[in-house]
GROMACS .gro file of C-alpha atoms in nm:
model
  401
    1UNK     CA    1  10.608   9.813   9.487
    2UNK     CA    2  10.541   9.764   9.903
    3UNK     CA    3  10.801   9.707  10.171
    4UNK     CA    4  10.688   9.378  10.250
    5UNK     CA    5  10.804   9.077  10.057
    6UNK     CA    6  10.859   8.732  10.070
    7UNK     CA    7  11.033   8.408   9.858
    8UNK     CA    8  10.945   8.094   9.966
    9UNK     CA    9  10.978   7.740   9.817
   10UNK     CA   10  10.653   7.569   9.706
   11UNK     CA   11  10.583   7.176   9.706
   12UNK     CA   12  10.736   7.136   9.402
   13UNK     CA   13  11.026   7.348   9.472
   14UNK     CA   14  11.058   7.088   9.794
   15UNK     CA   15  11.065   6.837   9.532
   16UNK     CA   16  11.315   6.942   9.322
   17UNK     CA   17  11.572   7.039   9.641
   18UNK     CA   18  11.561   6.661   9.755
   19UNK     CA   19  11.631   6.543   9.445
   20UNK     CA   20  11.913   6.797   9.428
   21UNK     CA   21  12.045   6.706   9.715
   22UNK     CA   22  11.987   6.311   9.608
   23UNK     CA   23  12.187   6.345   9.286
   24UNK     CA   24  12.448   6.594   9.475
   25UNK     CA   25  12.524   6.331   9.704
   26UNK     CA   26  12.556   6.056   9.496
   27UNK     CA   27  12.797   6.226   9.224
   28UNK     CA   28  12.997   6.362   9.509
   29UNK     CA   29  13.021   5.985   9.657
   30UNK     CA   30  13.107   5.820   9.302
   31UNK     CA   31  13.296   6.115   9.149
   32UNK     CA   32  13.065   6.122   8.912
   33UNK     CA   33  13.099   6.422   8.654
   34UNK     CA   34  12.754   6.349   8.482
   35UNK     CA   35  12.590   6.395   8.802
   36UNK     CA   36  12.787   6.680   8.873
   37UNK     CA   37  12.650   6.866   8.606
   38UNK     CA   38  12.305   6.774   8.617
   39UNK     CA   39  12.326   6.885   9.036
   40UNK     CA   40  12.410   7.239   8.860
   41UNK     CA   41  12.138   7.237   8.607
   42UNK     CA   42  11.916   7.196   8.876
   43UNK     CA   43  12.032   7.451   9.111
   44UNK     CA   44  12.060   7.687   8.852
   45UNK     CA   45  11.736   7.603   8.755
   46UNK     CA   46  11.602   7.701   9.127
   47UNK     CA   47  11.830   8.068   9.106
   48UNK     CA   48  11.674   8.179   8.783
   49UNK     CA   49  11.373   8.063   8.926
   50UNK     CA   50  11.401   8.349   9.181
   51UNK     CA   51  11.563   8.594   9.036
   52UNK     CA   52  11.269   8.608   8.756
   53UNK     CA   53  11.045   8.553   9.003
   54UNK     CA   54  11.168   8.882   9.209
   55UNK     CA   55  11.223   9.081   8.878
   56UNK     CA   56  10.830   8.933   8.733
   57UNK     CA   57  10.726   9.181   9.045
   58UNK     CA   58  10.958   9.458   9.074
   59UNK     CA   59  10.800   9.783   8.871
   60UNK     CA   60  10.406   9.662   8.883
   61UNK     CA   61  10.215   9.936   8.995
   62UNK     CA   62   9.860   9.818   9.147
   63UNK     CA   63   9.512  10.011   9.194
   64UNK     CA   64   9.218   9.910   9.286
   65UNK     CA   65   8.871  10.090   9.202
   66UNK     CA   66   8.520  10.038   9.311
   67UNK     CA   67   8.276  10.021   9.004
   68UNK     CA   68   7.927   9.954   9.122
   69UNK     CA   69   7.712   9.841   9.388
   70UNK     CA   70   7.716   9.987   9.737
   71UNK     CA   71   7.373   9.853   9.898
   72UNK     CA   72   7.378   9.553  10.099
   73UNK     CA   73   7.267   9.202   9.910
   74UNK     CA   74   7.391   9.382   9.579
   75UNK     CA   75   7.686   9.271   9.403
   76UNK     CA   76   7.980   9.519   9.429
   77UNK     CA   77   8.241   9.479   9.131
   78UNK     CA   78   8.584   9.586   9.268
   79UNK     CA   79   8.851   9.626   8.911
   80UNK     CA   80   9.227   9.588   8.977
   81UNK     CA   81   9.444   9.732   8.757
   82UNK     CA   82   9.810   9.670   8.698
   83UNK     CA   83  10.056   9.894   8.514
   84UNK     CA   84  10.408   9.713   8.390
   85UNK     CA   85  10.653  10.001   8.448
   86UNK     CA   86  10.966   9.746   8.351
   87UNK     CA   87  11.098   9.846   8.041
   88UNK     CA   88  11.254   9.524   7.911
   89UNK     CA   89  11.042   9.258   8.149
   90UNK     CA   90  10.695   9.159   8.072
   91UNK     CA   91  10.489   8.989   8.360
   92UNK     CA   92  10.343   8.635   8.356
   93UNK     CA   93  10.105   8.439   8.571
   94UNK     CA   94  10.047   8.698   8.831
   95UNK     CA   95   9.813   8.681   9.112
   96UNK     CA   96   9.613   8.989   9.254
   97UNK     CA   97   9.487   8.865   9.634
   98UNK     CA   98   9.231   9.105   9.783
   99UNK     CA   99   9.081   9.118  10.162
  100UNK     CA  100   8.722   9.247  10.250
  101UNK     CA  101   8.682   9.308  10.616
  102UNK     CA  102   8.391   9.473  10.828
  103UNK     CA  103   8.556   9.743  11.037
  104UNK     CA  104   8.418   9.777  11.364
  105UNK     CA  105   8.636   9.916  11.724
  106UNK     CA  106   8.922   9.679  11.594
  107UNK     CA  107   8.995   9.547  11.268
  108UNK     CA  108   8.885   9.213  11.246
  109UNK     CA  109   9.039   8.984  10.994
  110UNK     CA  110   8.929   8.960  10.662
  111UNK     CA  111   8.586   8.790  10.597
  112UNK     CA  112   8.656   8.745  10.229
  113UNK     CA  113   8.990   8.670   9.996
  114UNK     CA  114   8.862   8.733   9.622
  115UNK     CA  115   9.149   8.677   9.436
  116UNK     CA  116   9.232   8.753   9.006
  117UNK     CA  117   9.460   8.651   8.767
  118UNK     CA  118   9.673   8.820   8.507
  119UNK     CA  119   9.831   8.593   8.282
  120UNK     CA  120  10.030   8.811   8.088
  121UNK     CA  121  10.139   9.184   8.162
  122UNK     CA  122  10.308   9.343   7.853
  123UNK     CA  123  10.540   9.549   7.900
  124UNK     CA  124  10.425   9.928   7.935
  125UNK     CA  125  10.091   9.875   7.931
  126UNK     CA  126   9.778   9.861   8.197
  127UNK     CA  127   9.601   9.526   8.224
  128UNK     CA  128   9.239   9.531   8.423
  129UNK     CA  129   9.070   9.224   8.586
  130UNK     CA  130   8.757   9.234   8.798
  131UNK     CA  131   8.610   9.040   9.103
  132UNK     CA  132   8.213   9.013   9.240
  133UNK     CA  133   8.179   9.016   9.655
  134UNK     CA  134   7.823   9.050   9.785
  135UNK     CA  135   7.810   9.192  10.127
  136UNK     CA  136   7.471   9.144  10.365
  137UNK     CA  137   7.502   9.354  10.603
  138UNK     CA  138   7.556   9.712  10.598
  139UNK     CA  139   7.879   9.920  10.742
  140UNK     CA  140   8.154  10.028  10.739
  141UNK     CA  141   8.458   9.786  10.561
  142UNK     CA  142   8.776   9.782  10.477
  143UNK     CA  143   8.979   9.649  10.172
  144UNK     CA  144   9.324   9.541  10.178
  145UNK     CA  145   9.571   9.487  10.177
  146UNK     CA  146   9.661   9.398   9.831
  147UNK     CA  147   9.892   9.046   9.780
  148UNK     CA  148  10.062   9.039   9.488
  149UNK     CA  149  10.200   8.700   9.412
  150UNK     CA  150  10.432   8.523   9.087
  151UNK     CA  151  10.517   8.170   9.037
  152UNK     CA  152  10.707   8.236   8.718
  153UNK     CA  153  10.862   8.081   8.536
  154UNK     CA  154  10.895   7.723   8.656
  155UNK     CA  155  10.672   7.724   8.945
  156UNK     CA  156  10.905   7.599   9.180
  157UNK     CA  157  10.904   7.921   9.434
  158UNK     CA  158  10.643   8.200   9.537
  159UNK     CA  159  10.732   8.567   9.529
  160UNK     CA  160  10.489   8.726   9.727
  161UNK     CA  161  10.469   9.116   9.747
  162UNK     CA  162  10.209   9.331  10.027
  163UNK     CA  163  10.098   9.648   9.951
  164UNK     CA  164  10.152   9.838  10.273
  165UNK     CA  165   9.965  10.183  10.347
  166UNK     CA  166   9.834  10.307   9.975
  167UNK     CA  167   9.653   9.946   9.933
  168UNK     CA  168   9.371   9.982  10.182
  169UNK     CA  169   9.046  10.133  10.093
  170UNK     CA  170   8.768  10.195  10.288
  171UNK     CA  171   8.371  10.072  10.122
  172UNK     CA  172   8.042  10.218  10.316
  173UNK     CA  173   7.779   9.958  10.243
  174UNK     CA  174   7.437  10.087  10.223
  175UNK     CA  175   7.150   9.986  10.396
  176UNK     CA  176   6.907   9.724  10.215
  177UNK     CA  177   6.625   9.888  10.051
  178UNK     CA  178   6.290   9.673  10.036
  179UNK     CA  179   6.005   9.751   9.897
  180UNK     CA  180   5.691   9.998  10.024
  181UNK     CA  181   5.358   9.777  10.000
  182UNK     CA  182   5.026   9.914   9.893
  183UNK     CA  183   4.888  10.004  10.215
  184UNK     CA  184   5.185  10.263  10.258
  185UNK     CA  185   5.011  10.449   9.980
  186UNK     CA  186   4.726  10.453  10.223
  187UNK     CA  187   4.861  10.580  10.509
  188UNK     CA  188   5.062  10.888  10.316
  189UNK     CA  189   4.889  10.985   9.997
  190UNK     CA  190   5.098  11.141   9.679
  191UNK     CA  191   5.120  11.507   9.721
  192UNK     CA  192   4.815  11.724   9.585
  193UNK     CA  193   4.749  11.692   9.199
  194UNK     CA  194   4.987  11.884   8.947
  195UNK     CA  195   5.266  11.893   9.163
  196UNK     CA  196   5.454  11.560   9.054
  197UNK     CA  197   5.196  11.538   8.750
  198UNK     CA  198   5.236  11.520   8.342
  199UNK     CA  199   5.392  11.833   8.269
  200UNK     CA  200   5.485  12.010   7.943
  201UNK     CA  201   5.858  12.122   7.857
  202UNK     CA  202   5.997  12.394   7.996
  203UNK     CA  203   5.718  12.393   8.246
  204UNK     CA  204   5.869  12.630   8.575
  205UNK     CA  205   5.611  12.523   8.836
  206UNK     CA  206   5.746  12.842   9.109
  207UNK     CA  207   6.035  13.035   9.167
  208UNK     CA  208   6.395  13.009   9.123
  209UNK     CA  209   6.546  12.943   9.461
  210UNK     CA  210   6.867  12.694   9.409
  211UNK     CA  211   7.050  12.494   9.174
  212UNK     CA  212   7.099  12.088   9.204
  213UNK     CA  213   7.298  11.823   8.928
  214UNK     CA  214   7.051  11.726   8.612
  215UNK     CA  215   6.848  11.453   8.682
  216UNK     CA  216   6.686  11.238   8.372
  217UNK     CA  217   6.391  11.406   8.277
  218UNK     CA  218   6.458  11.756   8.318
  219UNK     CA  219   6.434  12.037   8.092
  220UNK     CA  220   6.724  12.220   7.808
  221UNK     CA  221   6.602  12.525   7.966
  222UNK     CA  222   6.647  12.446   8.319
  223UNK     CA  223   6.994  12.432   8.288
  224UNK     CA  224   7.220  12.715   8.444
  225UNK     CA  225   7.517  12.723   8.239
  226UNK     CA  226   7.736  12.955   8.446
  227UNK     CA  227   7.727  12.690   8.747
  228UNK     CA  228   7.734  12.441   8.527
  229UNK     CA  229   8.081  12.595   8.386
  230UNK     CA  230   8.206  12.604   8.765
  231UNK     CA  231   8.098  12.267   8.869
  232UNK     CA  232   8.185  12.128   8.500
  233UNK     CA  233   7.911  11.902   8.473
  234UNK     CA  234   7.528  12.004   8.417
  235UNK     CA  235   7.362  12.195   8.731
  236UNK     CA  236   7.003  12.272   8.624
  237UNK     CA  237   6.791  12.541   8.855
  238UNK     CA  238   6.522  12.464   9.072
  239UNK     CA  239   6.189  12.585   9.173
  240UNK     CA  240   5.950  12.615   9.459
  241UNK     CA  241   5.629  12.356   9.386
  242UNK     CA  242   5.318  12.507   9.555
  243UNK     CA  243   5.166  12.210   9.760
  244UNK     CA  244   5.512  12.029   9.780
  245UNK     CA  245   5.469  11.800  10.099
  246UNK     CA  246   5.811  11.733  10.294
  247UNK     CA  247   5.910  11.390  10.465
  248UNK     CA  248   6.033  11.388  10.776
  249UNK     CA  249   6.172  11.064  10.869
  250UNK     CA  250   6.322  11.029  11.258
  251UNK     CA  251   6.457  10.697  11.320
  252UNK     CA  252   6.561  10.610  11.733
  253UNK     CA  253   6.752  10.333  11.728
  254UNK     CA  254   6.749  10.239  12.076
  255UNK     CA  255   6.877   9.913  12.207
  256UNK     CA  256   6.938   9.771  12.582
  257UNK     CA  257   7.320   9.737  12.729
  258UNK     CA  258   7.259   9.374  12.703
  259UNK     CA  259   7.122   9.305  12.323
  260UNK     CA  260   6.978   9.017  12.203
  261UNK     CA  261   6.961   8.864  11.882
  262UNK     CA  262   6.601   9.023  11.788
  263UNK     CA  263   6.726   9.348  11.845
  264UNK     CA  264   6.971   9.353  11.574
  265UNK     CA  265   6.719   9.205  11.371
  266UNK     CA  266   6.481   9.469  11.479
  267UNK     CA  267   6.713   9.768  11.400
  268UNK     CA  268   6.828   9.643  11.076
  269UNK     CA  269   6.459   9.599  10.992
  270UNK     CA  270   6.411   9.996  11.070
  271UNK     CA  271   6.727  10.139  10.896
  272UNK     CA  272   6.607   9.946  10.606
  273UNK     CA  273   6.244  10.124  10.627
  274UNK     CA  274   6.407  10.441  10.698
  275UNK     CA  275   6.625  10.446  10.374
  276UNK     CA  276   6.354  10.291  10.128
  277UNK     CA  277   6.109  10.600  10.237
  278UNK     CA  278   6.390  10.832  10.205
  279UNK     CA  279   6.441  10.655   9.882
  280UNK     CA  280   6.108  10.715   9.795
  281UNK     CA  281   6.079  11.025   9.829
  282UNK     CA  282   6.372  11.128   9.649
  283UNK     CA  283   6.227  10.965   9.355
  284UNK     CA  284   5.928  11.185   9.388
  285UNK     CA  285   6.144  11.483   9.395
  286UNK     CA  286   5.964  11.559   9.774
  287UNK     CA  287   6.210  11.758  10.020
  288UNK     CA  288   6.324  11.518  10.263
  289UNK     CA  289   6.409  11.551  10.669
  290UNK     CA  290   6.622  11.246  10.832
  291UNK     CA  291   6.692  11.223  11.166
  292UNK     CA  292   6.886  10.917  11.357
  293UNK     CA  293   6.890  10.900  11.762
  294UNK     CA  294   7.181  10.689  11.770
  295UNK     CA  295   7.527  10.620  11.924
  296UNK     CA  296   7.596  10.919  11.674
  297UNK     CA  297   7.290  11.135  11.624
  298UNK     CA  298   7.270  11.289  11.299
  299UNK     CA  299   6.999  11.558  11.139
  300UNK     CA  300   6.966  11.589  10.749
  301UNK     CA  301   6.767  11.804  10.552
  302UNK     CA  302   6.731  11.893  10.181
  303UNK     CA  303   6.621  11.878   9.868
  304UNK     CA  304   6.552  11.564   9.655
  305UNK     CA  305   6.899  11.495   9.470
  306UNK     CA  306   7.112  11.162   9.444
  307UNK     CA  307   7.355  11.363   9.629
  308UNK     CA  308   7.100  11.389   9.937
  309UNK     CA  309   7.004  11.074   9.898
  310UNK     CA  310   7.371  10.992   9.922
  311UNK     CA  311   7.448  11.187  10.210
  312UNK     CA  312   7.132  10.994  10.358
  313UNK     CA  313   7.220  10.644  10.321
  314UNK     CA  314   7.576  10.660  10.436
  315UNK     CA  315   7.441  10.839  10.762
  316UNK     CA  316   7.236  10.510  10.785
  317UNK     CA  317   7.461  10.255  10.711
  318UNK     CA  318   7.667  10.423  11.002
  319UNK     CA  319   7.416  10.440  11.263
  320UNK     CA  320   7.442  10.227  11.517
  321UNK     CA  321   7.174  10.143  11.793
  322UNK     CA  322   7.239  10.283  12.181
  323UNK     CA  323   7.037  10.213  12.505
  324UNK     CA  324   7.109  10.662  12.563
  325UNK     CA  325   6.947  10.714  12.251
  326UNK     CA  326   6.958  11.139  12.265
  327UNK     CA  327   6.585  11.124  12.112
  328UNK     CA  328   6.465  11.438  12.313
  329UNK     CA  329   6.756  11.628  12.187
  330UNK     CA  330   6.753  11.526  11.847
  331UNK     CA  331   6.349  11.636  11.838
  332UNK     CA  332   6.426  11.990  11.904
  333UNK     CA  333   6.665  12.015  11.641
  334UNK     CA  334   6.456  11.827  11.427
  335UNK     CA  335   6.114  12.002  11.461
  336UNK     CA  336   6.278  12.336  11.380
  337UNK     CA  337   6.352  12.217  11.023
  338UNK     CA  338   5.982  12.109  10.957
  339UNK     CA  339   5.776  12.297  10.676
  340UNK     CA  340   5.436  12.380  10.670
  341UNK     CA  341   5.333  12.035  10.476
  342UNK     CA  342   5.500  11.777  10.657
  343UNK     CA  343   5.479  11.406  10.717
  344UNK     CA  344   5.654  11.290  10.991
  345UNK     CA  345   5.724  10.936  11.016
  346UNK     CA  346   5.869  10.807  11.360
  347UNK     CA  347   6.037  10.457  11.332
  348UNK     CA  348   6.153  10.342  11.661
  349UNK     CA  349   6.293  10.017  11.849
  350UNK     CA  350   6.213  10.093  12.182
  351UNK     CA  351   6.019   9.761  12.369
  352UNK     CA  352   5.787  10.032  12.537
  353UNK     CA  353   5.739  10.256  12.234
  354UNK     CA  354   5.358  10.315  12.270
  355UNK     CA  355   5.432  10.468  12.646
  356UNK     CA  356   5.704  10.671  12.514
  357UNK     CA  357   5.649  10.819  12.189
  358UNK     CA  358   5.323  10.971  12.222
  359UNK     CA  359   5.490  11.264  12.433
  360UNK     CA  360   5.721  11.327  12.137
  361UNK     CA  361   5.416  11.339  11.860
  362UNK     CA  362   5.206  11.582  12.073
  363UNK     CA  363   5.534  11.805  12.086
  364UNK     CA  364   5.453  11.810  11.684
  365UNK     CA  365   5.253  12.099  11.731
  366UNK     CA  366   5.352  12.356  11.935
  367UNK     CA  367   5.706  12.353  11.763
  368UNK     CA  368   5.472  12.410  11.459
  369UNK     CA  369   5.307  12.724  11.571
  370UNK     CA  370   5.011  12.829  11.367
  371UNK     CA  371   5.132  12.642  11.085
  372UNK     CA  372   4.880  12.365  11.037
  373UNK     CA  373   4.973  12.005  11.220
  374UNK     CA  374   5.210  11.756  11.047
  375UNK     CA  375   5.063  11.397  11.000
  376UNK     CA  376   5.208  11.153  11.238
  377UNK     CA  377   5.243  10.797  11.193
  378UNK     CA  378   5.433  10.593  11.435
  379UNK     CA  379   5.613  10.273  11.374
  380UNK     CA  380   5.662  10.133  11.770
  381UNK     CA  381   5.774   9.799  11.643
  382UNK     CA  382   6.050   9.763  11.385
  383UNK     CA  383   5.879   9.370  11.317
  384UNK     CA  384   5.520   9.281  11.309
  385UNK     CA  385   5.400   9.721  11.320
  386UNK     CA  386   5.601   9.733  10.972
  387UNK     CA  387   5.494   9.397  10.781
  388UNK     CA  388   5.157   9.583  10.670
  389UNK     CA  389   5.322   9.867  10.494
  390UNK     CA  390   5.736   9.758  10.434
  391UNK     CA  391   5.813   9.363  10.245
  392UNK     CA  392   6.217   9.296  10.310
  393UNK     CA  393   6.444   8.988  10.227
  394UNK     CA  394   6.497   8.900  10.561
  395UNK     CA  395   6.681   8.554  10.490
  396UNK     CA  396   6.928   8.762  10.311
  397UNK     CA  397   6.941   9.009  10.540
  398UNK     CA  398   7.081   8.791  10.830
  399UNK     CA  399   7.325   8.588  10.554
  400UNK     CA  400   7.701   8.561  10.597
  401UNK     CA  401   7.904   8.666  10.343
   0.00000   0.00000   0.00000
């Protein structure tokens, strides 16, 4: 287990060699037998101390695995699991060290050390432990590498083992989803009545045009068993609603060379909004349109699944803001995947957004041909434009881990 490894003596270790080398002295300066012998307990004491040590670490095999969480301010629960391949050697008293570090053009060090314990390993068996980390801000991190450490049996040195390579994991922390407020409902009414209504089973609303995973709430009889053979998990078909409205969400995250603290504040606050509508929408089963002018642009369209959704929110938690934002680029891409009942939301960060957006909602319409116009409502400023229609935790937003 790793290629990097390390014995070293620990305070009481220290102890124990001056003494050795007290009594040493002293029986070799009185020809002292007694002593003699109790110098040799004690440095025998300190070599099986290592060599158990070493062996206490030899055949572990270590794995880490992400259980839940992924959105910023939630708790993520990270399980380590050991496996004793020794076959006459159980393990005791050994420490799993992790590292949690936000990855940006260099790896920084790590922000955060959670750390568990196994007290016993039996031999042949797998032994799981779990630790909590709650991560603010959204991005890209890394974990690793993993430190494996021993201080059995008498505590007197520290084997210490890195997992090199095959330790380090990367975690995409999702953006922060708040919470829409009442006027939202307002602005962008539901979609027209008996589309996302009560509906009896088995109800088929249109036609069969595609298949997506099972969702809670669907129908026995939506399921298509051949894909769901394939895929081996339940696929369920689904149909065109008549009336269906489509979101279209395009989020410029603009920001000067020279940013200051507000405008990471700012664009935080709008790739929040941006992923509770698409959020939203996904929950009412709407299609959904996301586009990000960014340092990486990015266009998404589909249907409401959690795989969407998915897709969605790691595109977010990506994104990062650019003062050549390619927004006119983006909008002819964009506009070309807009239905004929679409509401386009435009969130931007721009300090001059009300001379420069107009221009890019009257281009709504001619990209829309004789299809009727798209609603547009446009969010200029990601801070006081928002606070009538998006609530966020913005304490714990800006938090440290």
């Amino acid at each position: 287990m790793g290629t990097r490894h390390r014995t070293s003596l620990c305070r009481e270790g220290w102890y124990v060699l001056l003494l050795l080398a007290v009594v040493l002295t002293w029986a070799l300066v009185r020809e002292n037998n007694l002593l003699l012998l109790v110098s040799g307990v004690i440095g025998g004491m300190l070599l099986i101390d290592w060599r158990m040590s070493a062996a206490a670490l030899r055949r572990l095999e270590v794995r880490r695995r992400i259980v839940s969480g992924s959105h910023a301010g939630s708790w993520i629960t990270v399980e380590v699991e050991v496996l004793n391949k020794h076959r006459r050697l159980a393990s005791w008293a050994v420490a799993v060290e992790d590292g949690v570090a936000r990855r940006s053009n260099s790896l920084a060090r790590p922000l955060l050390r959670p750390r568990v314990m196994f007290p016993l390993i039996p031999i042949g068996q797998r032994v799981r432990q779990s630790y909590r980390v709650c991560l603010p801000q959204r991005g890209r991190y890394v974990l690793g590498p993993l430190r494996v450490s021993t201080r059995f049996p008498f505590g007197l040195l520290q084997r210490v083992v890195w997992l090199d390579g095959g330790g380090d994991d990367e975690l995409v922390v999702l953006p922060r989803l708040g919470q829409l407020r009442p006027a939202w409902l307002r602005h962008c009414p539901p979609a027209p009545h008996g589309v996302h209504g009560a509906r009896r089973p088995g109800y088929v609303p249109g036609d069969f045009f595609a298949v997506r995973e099972w969702q809670s709430g669907d129908s026995v009889r939506w399921v298509h068993w051949r894909s769901t053979a394939r895929h081996r998990e339940l696929v369920v078909r689904q149909f065109e609603q008549p009336g269906e409205r489509q979101l279209a969400v395009l989020l410029d995250l603009w920001a000067p060379e020279q940013p200051r603290a507000d405008h990471a504040r700012r664009s935080e606050l709008a790739v929040s909004f941006a992923a509770t509508l698409v959020a939203d929408s996904c929950r009412r089963r709407s299609p959904t349109l996301l586009a990000i002018a960014a340092a990486q642009p990015v266009c998404l369209a589909g249907l409401a699944s959690r795989p969407f959704a998915r897709q969605a929110f790691v595109a977010l938690a990506l994104a990062e803001p650019c003062a050549a934002a390619p927004l006119s680029s983006l909008r002819d891409e964009a506009f070309g995947r807009l239905g004929p009942d679409v509401e386009l939301i435009v969130i931007s960060t721009r300090e001059d957004a009300v001379g420069e957006l107009p221009p890019l909602a009257a281009a709504v319409r001619p990209n829309l041909g004789r299809r009727p116009p798209c609603r547009t409502i446009v969010v200029d400023d990601a801070g006081a434009a928002l606070s009538e229609f998006f609530q966020w935790d913005q304490r714990a937003a800006e938090a440290k881990p």
